[in-house]
PDB file of C-alpha atoms in Angstrom:
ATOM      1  CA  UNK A 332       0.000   0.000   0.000  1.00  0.00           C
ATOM      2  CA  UNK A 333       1.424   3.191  -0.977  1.00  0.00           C
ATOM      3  CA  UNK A 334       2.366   5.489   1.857  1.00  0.00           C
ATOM      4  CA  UNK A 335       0.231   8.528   2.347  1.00  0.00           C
ATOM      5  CA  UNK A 336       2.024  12.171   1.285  1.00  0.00           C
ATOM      6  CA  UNK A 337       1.681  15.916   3.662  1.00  0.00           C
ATOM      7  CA  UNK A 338      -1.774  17.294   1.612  1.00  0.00           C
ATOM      8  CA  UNK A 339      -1.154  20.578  -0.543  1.00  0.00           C
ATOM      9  CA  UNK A 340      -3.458  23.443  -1.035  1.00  0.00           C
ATOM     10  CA  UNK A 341      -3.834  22.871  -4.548  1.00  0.00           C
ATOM     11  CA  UNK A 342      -5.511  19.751  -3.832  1.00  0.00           C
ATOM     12  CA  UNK A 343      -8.176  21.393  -2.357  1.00  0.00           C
ATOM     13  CA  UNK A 344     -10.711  21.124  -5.614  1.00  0.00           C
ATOM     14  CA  UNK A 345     -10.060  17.538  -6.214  1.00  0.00           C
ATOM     15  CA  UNK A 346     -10.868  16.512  -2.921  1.00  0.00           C
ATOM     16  CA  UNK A 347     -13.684  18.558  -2.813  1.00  0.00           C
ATOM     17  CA  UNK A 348     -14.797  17.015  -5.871  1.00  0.00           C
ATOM     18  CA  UNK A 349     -13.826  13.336  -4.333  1.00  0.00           C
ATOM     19  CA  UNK A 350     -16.419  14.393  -1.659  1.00  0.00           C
ATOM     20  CA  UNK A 351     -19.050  15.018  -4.252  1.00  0.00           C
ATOM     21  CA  UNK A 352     -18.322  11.800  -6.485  1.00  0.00           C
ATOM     22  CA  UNK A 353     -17.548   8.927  -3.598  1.00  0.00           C
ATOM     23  CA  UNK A 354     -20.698  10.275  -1.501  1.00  0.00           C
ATOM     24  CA  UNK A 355     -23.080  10.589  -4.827  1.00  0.00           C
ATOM     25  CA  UNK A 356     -23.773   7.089  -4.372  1.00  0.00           C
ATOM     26  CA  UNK A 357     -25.868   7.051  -0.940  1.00  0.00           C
ATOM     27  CA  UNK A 358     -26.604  11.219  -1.234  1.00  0.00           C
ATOM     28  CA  UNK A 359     -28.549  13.507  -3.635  1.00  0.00           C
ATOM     29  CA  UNK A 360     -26.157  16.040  -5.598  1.00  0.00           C
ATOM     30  CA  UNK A 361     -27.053  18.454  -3.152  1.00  0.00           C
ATOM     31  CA  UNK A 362     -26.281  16.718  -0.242  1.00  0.00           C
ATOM     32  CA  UNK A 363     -22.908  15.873  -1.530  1.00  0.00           C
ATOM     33  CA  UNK A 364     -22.761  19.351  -2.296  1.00  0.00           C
ATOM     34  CA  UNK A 365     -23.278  20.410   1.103  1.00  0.00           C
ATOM     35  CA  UNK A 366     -20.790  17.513   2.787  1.00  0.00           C
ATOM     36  CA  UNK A 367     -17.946  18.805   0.213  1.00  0.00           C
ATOM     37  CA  UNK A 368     -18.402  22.112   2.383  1.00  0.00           C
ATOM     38  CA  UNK A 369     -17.492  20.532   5.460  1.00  0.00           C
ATOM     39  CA  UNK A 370     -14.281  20.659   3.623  1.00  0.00           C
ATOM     40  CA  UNK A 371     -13.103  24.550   3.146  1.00  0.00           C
ATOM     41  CA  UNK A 372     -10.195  25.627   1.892  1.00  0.00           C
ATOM     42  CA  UNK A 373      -8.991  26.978   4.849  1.00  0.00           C
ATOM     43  CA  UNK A 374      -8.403  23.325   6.251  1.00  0.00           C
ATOM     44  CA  UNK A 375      -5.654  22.962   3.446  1.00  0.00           C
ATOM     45  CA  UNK A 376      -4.248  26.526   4.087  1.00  0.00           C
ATOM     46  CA  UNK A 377      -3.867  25.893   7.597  1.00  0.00           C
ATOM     47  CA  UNK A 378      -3.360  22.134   8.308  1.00  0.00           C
ATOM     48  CA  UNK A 379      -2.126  20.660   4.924  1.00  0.00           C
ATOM     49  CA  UNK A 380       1.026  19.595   7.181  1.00  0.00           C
ATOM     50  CA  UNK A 381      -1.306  17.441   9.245  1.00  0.00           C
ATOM     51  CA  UNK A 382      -3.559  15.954   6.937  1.00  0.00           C
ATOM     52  CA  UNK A 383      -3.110  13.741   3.909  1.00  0.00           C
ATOM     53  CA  UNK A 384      -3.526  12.302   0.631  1.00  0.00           C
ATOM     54  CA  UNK A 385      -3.058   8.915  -0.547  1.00  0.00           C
ATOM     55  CA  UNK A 386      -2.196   9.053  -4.833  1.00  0.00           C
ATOM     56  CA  UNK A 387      -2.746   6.125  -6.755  1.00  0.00           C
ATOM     57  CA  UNK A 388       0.202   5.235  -9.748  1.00  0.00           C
ATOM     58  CA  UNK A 389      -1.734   7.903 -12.298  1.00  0.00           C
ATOM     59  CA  UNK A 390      -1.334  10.850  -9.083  1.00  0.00           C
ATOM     60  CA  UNK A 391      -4.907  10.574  -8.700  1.00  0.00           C
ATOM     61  CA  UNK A 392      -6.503  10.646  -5.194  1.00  0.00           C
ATOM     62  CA  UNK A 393      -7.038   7.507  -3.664  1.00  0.00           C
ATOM     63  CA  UNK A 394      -7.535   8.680  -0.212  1.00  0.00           C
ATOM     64  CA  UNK A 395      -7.490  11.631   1.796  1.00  0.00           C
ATOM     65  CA  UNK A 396      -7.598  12.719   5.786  1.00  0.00           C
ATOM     66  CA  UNK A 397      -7.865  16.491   6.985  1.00  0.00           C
ATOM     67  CA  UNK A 398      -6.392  16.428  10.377  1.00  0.00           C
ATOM     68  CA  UNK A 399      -4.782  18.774  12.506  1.00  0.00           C
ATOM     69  CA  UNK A 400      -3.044  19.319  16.425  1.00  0.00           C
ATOM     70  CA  UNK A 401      -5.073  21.404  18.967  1.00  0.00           C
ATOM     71  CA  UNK A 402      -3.658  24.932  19.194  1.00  0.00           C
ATOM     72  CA  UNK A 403      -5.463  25.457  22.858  1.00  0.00           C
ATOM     73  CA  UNK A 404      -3.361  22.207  24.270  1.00  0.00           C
ATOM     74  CA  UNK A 405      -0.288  20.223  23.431  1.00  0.00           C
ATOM     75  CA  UNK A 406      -1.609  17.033  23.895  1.00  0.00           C
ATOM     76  CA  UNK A 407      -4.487  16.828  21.478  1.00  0.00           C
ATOM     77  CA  UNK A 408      -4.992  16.210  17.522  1.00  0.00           C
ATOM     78  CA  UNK A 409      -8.418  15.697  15.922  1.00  0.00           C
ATOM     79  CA  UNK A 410      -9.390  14.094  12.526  1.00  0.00           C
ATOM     80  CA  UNK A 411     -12.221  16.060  10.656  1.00  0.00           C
ATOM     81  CA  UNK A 412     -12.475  14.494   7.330  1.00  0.00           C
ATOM     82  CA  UNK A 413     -11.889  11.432   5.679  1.00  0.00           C
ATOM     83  CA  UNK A 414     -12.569  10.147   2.296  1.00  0.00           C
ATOM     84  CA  UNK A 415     -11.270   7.304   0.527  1.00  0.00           C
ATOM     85  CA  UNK A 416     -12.677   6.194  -3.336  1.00  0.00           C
ATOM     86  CA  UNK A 417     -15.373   3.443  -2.623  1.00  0.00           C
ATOM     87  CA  UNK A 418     -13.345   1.023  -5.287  1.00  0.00           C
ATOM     88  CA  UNK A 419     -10.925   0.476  -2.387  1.00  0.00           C
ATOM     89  CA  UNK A 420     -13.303   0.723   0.904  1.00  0.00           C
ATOM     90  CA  UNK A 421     -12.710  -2.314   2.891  1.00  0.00           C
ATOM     91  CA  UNK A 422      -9.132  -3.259   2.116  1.00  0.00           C
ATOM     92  CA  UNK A 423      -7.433  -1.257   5.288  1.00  0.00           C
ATOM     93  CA  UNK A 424      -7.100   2.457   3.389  1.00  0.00           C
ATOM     94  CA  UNK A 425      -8.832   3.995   5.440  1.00  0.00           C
ATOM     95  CA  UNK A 426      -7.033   2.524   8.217  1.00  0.00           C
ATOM     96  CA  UNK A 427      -3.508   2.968   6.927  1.00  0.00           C
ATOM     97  CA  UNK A 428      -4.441   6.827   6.635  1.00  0.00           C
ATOM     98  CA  UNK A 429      -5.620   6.766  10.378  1.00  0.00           C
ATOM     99  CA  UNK A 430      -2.187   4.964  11.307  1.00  0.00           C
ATOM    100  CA  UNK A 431      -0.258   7.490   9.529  1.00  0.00           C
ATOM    101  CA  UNK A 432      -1.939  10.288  11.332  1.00  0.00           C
ATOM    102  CA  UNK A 433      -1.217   8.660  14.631  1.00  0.00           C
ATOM    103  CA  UNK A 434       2.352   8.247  14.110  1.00  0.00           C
ATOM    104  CA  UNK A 435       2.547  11.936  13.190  1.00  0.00           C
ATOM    105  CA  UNK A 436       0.713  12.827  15.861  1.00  0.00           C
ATOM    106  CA  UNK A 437       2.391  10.856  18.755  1.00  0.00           C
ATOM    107  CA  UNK A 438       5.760  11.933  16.964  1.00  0.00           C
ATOM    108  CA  UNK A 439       4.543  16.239  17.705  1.00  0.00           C
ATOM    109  CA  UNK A 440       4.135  15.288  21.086  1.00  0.00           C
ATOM    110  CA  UNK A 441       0.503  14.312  20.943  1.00  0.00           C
ATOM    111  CA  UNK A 442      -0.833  11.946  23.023  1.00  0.00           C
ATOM    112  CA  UNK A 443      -4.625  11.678  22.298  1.00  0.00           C
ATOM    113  CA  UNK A 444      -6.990  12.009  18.831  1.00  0.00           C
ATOM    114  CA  UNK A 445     -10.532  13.232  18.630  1.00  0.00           C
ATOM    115  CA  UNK A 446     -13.042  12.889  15.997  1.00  0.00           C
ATOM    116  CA  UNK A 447     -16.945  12.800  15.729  1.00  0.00           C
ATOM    117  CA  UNK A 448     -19.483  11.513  13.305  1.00  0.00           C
ATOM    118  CA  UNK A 449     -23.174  11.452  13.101  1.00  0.00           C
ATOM    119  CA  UNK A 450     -25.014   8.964  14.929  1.00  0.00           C
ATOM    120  CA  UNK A 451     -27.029   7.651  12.036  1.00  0.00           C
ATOM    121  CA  UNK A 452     -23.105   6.744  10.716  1.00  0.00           C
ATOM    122  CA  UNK A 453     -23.024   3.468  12.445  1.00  0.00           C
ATOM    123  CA  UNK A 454     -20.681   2.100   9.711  1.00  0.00           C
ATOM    124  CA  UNK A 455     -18.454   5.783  11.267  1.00  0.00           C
ATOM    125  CA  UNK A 456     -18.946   4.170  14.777  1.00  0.00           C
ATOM    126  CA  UNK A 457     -18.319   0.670  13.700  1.00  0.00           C
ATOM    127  CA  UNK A 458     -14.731   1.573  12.058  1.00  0.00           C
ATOM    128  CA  UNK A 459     -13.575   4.149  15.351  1.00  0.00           C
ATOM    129  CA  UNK A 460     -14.220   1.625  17.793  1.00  0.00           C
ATOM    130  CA  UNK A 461     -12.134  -1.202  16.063  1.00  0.00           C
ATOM    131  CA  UNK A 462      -9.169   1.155  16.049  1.00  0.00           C
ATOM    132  CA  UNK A 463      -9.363   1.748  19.557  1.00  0.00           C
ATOM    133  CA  UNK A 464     -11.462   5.245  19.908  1.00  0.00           C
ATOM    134  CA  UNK A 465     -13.199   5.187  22.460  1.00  0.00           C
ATOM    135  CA  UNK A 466     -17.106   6.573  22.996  1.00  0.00           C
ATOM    136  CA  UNK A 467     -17.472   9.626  25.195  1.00  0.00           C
ATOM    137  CA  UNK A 468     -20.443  10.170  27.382  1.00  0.00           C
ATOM    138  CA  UNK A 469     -23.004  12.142  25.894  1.00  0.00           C
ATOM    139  CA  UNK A 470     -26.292  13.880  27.056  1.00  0.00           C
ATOM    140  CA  UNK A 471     -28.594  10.716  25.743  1.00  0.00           C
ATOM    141  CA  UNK A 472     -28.202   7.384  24.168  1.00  0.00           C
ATOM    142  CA  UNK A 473     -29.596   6.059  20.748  1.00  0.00           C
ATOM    143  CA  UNK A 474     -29.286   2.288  20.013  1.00  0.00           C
ATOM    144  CA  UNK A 475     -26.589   1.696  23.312  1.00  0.00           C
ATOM    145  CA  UNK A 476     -24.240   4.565  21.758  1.00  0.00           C
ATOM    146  CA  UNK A 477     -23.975   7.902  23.988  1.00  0.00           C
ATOM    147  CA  UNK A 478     -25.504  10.941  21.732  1.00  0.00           C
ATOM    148  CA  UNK A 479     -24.112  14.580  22.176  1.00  0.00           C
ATOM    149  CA  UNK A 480     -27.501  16.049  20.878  1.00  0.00           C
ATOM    150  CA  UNK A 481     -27.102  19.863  19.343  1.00  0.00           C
ATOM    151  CA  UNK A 482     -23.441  19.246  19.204  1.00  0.00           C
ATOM    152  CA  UNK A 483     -23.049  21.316  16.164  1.00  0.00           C
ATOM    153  CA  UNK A 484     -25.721  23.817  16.339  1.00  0.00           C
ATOM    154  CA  UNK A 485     -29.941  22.712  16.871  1.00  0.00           C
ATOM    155  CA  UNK A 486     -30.527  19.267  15.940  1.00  0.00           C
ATOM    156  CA  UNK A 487     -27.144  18.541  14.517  1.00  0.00           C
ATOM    157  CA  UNK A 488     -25.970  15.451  17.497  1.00  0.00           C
ATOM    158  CA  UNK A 489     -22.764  13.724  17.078  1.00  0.00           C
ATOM    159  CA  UNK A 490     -21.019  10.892  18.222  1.00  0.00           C
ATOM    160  CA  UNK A 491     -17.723  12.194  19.980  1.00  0.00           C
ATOM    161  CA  UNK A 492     -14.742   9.826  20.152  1.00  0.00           C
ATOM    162  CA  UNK A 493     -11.308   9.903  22.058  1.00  0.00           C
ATOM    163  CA  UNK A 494      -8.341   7.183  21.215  1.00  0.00           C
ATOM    164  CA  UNK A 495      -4.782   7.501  23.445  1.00  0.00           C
ATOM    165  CA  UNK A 496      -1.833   6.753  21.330  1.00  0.00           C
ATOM    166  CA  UNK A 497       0.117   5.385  23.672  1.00  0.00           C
ATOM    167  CA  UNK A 498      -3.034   2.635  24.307  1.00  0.00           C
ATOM    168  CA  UNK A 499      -3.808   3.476  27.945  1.00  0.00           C
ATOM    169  CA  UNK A 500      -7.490   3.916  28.619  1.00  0.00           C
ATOM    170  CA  UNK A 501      -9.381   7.577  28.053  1.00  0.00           C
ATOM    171  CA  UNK A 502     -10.980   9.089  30.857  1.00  0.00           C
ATOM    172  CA  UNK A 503     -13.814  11.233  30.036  1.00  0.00           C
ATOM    173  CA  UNK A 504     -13.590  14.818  31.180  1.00  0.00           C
TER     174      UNK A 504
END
């Protein structure tokens, strides 16, 4: 499996427009429209030397994560995005991108990722826990899984999710 290179600015519109392609499938145009915005430029500008891309032997994108390290606390890094091209869901991409990040991130000094998803994603939920993230408490429960409800503004809940890297157990502020 190729390794994963430091994301660029310029690849900004073709991830974006990996966003709108690889979600089309399960999503209207317009609501792969609106998950592609999740995805701003400004994540590039800012955190390109966090996050990053996986090319396949044509420099196309196979694979991408947007990740970057807390600048309130030294200990912290969070993934926001990841996308990889559904021809290859399933055979550990996805998972080699999350290792990568990990590596970088316990090699800055970080000691703990963060991430979130919907809780409707149980497929989300389903990959975080095998790698070891662990479920923070939330305000309410849906289906055994604790539910941060408003989480990103009214009626927008999320599924919040801690992993160590040096595999001790999270405690849950």
């Amino acid at each position: 499996m190729p390794d994963p290179r430091q994301a660029r600015v310029s690849d900004h519109p073709a991830l974006v427009e990996c966003v709108r392609t690889w979600w089309g499938d399960s999503r209207t145009p317009q609501q792969a429209r609106e998950l592609s915005l999740l995805l701003p430029r400004l994540f590039l500008q800012f955190f390109s030397g966090t996050s990053l891309v996986r090319e396949g032997g044509s420099g196309e994108v196979e694979a991408f994560l947007v990740g970057f390290y807390s600048g309130d606390n030294d200990r912290e890094a969070y993934i926001h995005f990841v996308g990889v091209d559904p021809r290859l869901r399933g055979q550990g991409v996805a998972r080699g991108l999350y290792e990568a990040f990990f590596r970088r991130a316990a090699g800055a000094g970080r000691t703990e990722v963060r991430a979130i998803t919907s809780p409707g994603n149980t497929g989300s939920i389903a990959f975080h826990r095998a790698l070891g993230f662990e479920l923070e408490a939330g305000g309410r429960e849906l289906d055994g899984v604790p539910v941060h409800s408003d989480y990103d503004g009214l009626g927008q809940a999320r599924v919040c999710f801690r992993r160590r890297l040096d595999g001790t157990a999270v405690t849950t502020r």
